[in-house]
Amino acid sequence: MLPNISALWFIACPDPAAELAGGVYIDPEKTADFIEKAFADTEITPIGTSDLAAAVDGADNRVFAAHFGRLAVLAGASLRTTDPDELTSYLEDLGVGQTWALVSLDPDTDTGCVARWQDGELQRAFVGTPTVIRTDVGLPYPFEGPFWAGDHPQAAAEHDPLALPFHPGELADAAHGAWFGFSFHGDTSSAVDPARIPVTVYRVGPDDGFDNVIESSVPLRADAPTEPHHAHAAPEGSTEETEPIQRIPAPVATPKPQSEQQPDSPPARTPGPISRYFGFRGRL
């Protein structure tokens, strides 16, 4: 099954995979400015530090973000689209990097998405399900060759006449591996470990009572030897508070007044923050 993850990358270096492999650290001021531009007019609150691996299967109202100087990332389960070109003007307004890339895997709809922009122009976009191509723009990149040649057939759809010669989710993950040096689903022997890439965790919207439930926490320096820290909720009925994960102050964004409502269970899946920004109906 596909991991549930979408990652938007903003690139201002020649080799982002080498940049990540060499060890990156968060620039707090640039990260705060970056997230405020990305979620203008939206209530967003920094709640701690974590790692990029923890963004997989994260709640829809959580965004994982970091600005590393020559590379920046926004990640979360809700940052997705089936038409990447609709993001072009939004990404341009952020003014971060000359190259942008989107990789998205959605197990709910069995969809894979990959897109790449250069100097504000969409160069390549592919979005599809195992049997339907929803978007196909531009020329394929070299890493796509074996997929289109049939070297990665879909075993589950072997006898379906409508099946593509590959699963779009596998293509999207291969794009991430080719461009950033690691995959969210598949090869675990890469030089880049997403669990060592530090990010700041943000809550989008009002307090839901789960700010302390974060998968892990890492120092701002990705190459520091500290082991990831794990937070666990207290047993039901206990008065013990969840152990806080914010060892290092997160970049400060200016939150708007929060609702006094505190739900007893995690929030339902709702349209994502970027879709609200544009008025889309999807969960982007």
Coordinates of C-alpha atoms in Angstrom, one line a residue:
M1 CA 0.0 0.0 0.0
L2 CA 1.2 3.5 -0.8
P3 CA 2.4 5.8 2.0
N4 CA 0.2 8.8 2.5
I5 CA 2.5 11.8 1.8
S6 CA 2.8 14.9 -0.3
A7 CA 6.0 16.9 -0.5
L8 CA 6.6 20.3 -2.1
W9 CA 10.3 21.1 -2.6
F10 CA 11.8 24.5 -3.4
I11 CA 15.3 24.2 -4.9
A12 CA 18.1 26.7 -5.2
C13 CA 21.0 24.3 -5.4
P14 CA 22.4 22.2 -8.3
D15 CA 22.0 18.8 -6.5
P16 CA 19.4 18.6 -3.7
A17 CA 20.1 14.9 -3.0
A18 CA 23.8 15.8 -2.3
E19 CA 22.6 18.8 -0.2
L20 CA 20.5 16.5 2.0
A21 CA 23.1 13.7 2.2
G22 CA 25.7 16.3 3.4
G23 CA 23.5 17.2 6.4
V24 CA 21.1 20.2 6.5
Y25 CA 19.9 22.4 9.4
I26 CA 16.8 24.6 9.7
D27 CA 17.2 28.4 9.3
P28 CA 14.6 29.6 11.8
E29 CA 14.0 33.0 10.4
K30 CA 13.7 31.9 6.8
T31 CA 11.4 29.0 7.9
A32 CA 9.1 31.4 9.7
D33 CA 8.9 33.8 6.8
F34 CA 8.4 30.8 4.4
I35 CA 5.5 29.3 6.3
E36 CA 3.8 32.7 6.8
K37 CA 3.9 33.3 3.0
A38 CA 2.7 29.7 2.3
F39 CA -0.3 30.0 4.6
A40 CA -1.2 33.7 4.3
D41 CA -4.5 34.5 6.0
T42 CA -4.6 31.1 7.6
E43 CA -4.3 30.2 11.3
I44 CA -1.0 28.2 11.6
T45 CA 0.9 27.5 14.8
P46 CA 4.4 26.0 15.4
I47 CA 4.1 23.1 17.8
G48 CA 7.5 21.4 17.8
T49 CA 10.3 19.9 15.8
S50 CA 10.3 16.5 14.1
D51 CA 11.7 14.7 11.1
L52 CA 10.5 14.3 7.5
A53 CA 9.8 10.6 7.9
A54 CA 7.1 11.5 10.5
A55 CA 5.2 13.4 7.8
V56 CA 4.0 10.1 6.3
D57 CA 0.4 9.4 7.3
G58 CA 0.3 12.7 9.3
A59 CA -3.0 14.3 10.2
D60 CA -4.5 16.6 7.6
N61 CA -4.1 19.6 9.8
R62 CA -0.4 19.1 10.3
V63 CA 2.2 20.6 8.0
F64 CA 5.9 19.8 8.2
A65 CA 8.2 22.6 6.9
A66 CA 11.8 23.7 6.9
H67 CA 14.0 26.1 5.1
F68 CA 17.6 25.0 4.9
G69 CA 19.0 27.9 3.0
R70 CA 19.4 26.6 -0.5
L71 CA 16.5 24.1 -0.1
A72 CA 13.1 24.2 1.5
V73 CA 10.2 21.7 1.9
L74 CA 6.5 21.7 2.8
A75 CA 5.1 18.2 3.5
G76 CA 1.9 16.8 4.7
A77 CA -0.9 14.4 3.8
S78 CA -3.2 17.2 2.6
L79 CA -0.8 18.9 0.1
R80 CA -2.0 17.3 -3.0
T81 CA -3.6 18.0 -6.4
T82 CA -4.5 16.2 -9.6
D83 CA -3.7 19.2 -11.7
P84 CA -0.2 20.6 -10.6
D85 CA -0.4 23.5 -13.0
E86 CA -3.1 25.1 -10.7
L87 CA -0.3 25.6 -8.1
T88 CA 2.0 27.5 -10.4
S89 CA 0.9 31.1 -9.4
Y90 CA 0.8 30.1 -5.7
L91 CA 4.4 28.7 -5.8
E92 CA 5.6 31.7 -7.7
D93 CA 4.2 34.1 -5.0
L94 CA 6.3 32.3 -2.4
G95 CA 9.5 33.5 -4.1
V96 CA 11.6 30.5 -2.8
G97 CA 14.0 28.8 -5.2
Q98 CA 14.2 28.7 -9.0
T99 CA 13.0 25.1 -9.2
W100 CA 10.0 23.5 -7.6
A101 CA 9.0 19.9 -7.3
L102 CA 5.9 18.1 -6.1
V103 CA 5.7 14.4 -5.3
S104 CA 2.5 13.0 -3.9
L105 CA 1.3 9.5 -3.0
D106 CA -2.4 9.1 -2.0
P107 CA -3.4 5.5 -0.9
D108 CA -7.1 6.6 -0.5
T109 CA -7.5 7.1 -4.3
D110 CA -4.5 5.0 -5.3
T111 CA -3.0 8.0 -7.0
G112 CA 0.6 9.0 -7.8
C113 CA 1.6 12.6 -8.7
V114 CA 4.9 14.1 -9.8
A115 CA 5.6 17.6 -11.1
R116 CA 8.5 19.9 -11.7
W117 CA 8.7 23.6 -12.5
Q118 CA 11.7 25.6 -13.7
D119 CA 11.7 29.4 -13.5
G120 CA 8.0 29.6 -13.0
E121 CA 7.1 27.2 -15.9
L122 CA 5.7 23.7 -15.4
Q123 CA 8.1 21.5 -17.2
R124 CA 6.7 18.0 -16.4
A125 CA 3.6 16.7 -14.6
F126 CA 2.2 13.3 -14.4
V127 CA -0.8 12.2 -12.3
G128 CA -2.6 8.9 -12.5
T129 CA -4.2 5.9 -11.0
P130 CA -3.4 2.3 -12.0
T131 CA -5.9 2.5 -14.9
V132 CA -6.3 6.3 -15.5
I133 CA -3.9 9.0 -16.6
R134 CA -5.3 12.3 -15.2
T135 CA -2.5 14.6 -16.1
D136 CA 0.4 14.1 -18.5
V137 CA 2.3 17.3 -19.3
G138 CA 5.8 17.7 -20.8
L139 CA 8.5 15.2 -21.7
P140 CA 9.3 12.3 -19.4
Y141 CA 12.5 12.5 -17.4
P142 CA 15.2 9.8 -17.9
F143 CA 14.3 7.9 -14.7
E144 CA 10.8 7.4 -16.2
G145 CA 12.1 5.3 -19.1
P146 CA 12.1 1.9 -17.4
F147 CA 8.5 2.5 -16.2
W148 CA 7.1 3.4 -19.7
A149 CA 9.2 0.5 -21.1
G150 CA 7.3 -2.0 -18.9
D151 CA 10.1 -2.9 -16.5
H152 CA 7.8 -2.2 -13.5
P153 CA 4.5 -3.9 -14.3
Q154 CA 1.6 -3.8 -12.0
A155 CA 1.2 -7.4 -10.6
A156 CA -2.3 -6.6 -9.2
A157 CA -3.6 -5.4 -12.5
E158 CA -1.8 -7.9 -14.8
H159 CA -5.0 -8.9 -16.6
D160 CA -6.7 -5.5 -16.7
P161 CA -6.7 -4.2 -20.3
L162 CA -6.8 -0.6 -19.0
A163 CA -3.9 -1.0 -16.6
L164 CA -0.9 1.3 -17.1
P165 CA 2.5 -0.4 -17.6
F166 CA 3.4 0.8 -14.1
H167 CA 1.8 2.0 -10.9
P168 CA 1.8 5.9 -10.8
G169 CA 2.6 5.8 -7.1
E170 CA 5.8 3.9 -7.8
L171 CA 6.7 6.4 -10.6
A172 CA 6.2 9.3 -8.1
D173 CA 8.3 7.7 -5.5
A174 CA 11.0 7.0 -8.1
A175 CA 11.0 10.7 -8.9
H176 CA 11.6 11.6 -5.3
G177 CA 14.5 9.1 -5.2
A178 CA 16.0 10.5 -8.4
W179 CA 15.8 14.1 -7.3
F180 CA 16.2 14.0 -3.5
G181 CA 18.1 10.7 -2.9
F182 CA 15.5 8.8 -0.9
S183 CA 12.1 7.1 -1.4
F184 CA 9.2 7.2 1.0
H185 CA 8.2 3.8 -0.1
G186 CA 10.7 1.1 -1.2
D187 CA 14.5 1.4 -1.0
T188 CA 15.7 2.0 2.5
S189 CA 19.5 1.7 1.7
S190 CA 19.8 5.3 0.3
A191 CA 22.4 7.7 1.5
V192 CA 19.7 10.1 2.6
D193 CA 17.6 9.2 5.7
P194 CA 14.3 11.1 6.0
A195 CA 14.4 10.4 9.7
R196 CA 17.5 12.6 9.9
I197 CA 16.0 15.6 8.0
P198 CA 14.7 18.1 10.6
V199 CA 11.4 19.9 10.1
T200 CA 9.2 22.2 12.1
V201 CA 5.7 20.9 12.8
Y202 CA 2.8 23.3 12.3
R203 CA -0.9 22.9 13.2
V204 CA -3.2 24.4 10.7
G205 CA -6.4 25.7 12.3
P206 CA -7.6 25.8 15.9
D207 CA -6.1 23.7 18.8
D208 CA -7.3 20.1 18.5
G209 CA -5.8 18.9 21.8
F210 CA -3.1 16.8 20.0
D211 CA -0.2 19.2 19.8
N212 CA 2.1 17.0 21.9
V213 CA 1.4 13.8 20.0
I214 CA 4.3 14.0 17.5
E215 CA 6.0 10.9 16.1
S216 CA 9.6 12.0 16.9
S217 CA 11.8 15.0 17.5
V218 CA 15.3 15.7 16.1
P219 CA 17.7 18.6 16.6
L220 CA 17.7 21.4 14.1
R221 CA 21.0 20.0 12.8
A222 CA 20.3 16.8 10.9
D223 CA 23.8 15.5 11.4
A224 CA 23.8 15.7 15.2
P225 CA 24.2 12.3 16.9
T226 CA 21.1 12.6 19.2
E227 CA 18.6 9.8 18.8
P228 CA 15.1 10.6 17.7
H229 CA 12.8 11.3 20.7
H230 CA 9.4 9.7 20.9
A231 CA 6.3 11.2 22.5
H232 CA 3.5 9.0 23.7
A233 CA 0.0 10.0 24.9
A234 CA -0.9 9.2 28.5
P235 CA -3.1 6.2 29.1
E236 CA -6.8 6.8 29.1
G237 CA -8.1 8.1 32.5
S238 CA -4.6 9.1 33.6
T239 CA -3.8 12.7 34.7
E240 CA -0.2 12.4 33.3
E241 CA 0.4 14.9 30.5
T242 CA 1.9 13.9 27.1
E243 CA 5.6 14.4 27.2
P244 CA 6.5 17.6 25.3
I245 CA 8.6 17.2 22.2
Q246 CA 9.7 20.8 21.6
R247 CA 13.3 20.5 22.8
I248 CA 14.4 23.3 20.4
P249 CA 12.2 26.4 20.0
A250 CA 10.3 26.3 16.6
P251 CA 10.4 29.3 14.3
V252 CA 7.9 31.8 15.6
A253 CA 4.9 32.5 13.4
T254 CA 2.2 34.8 14.6
P255 CA -0.9 32.7 15.4
K256 CA -4.4 34.0 15.3
P257 CA -6.9 33.6 18.2
Q258 CA -7.7 29.9 18.7
S259 CA -11.1 28.4 19.1
E260 CA -12.0 27.4 22.7
Q261 CA -13.4 24.1 21.4
Q262 CA -11.3 21.1 22.2
P263 CA -12.5 17.9 20.4
D264 CA -12.2 14.6 22.2
S265 CA -11.0 12.8 19.1
P266 CA -8.7 13.6 16.1
P267 CA -10.2 15.9 13.5
A268 CA -12.1 14.5 10.6
R269 CA -10.5 14.6 7.1
T270 CA -11.4 18.0 5.7
P271 CA -10.3 20.1 2.7
G272 CA -6.6 21.0 3.1
P273 CA -5.3 24.5 3.8
I274 CA -4.0 25.2 0.3
S275 CA -7.4 24.2 -1.2
R276 CA -9.1 26.7 1.1
Y277 CA -6.6 29.3 0.0
F278 CA -7.6 28.8 -3.7
G279 CA -11.2 27.7 -3.1
F280 CA -10.6 24.2 -4.4
R281 CA -12.9 21.4 -3.4
G282 CA -10.1 18.8 -3.0
R283 CA -7.9 18.2 0.0
L284 CA -4.9 20.1 -1.3

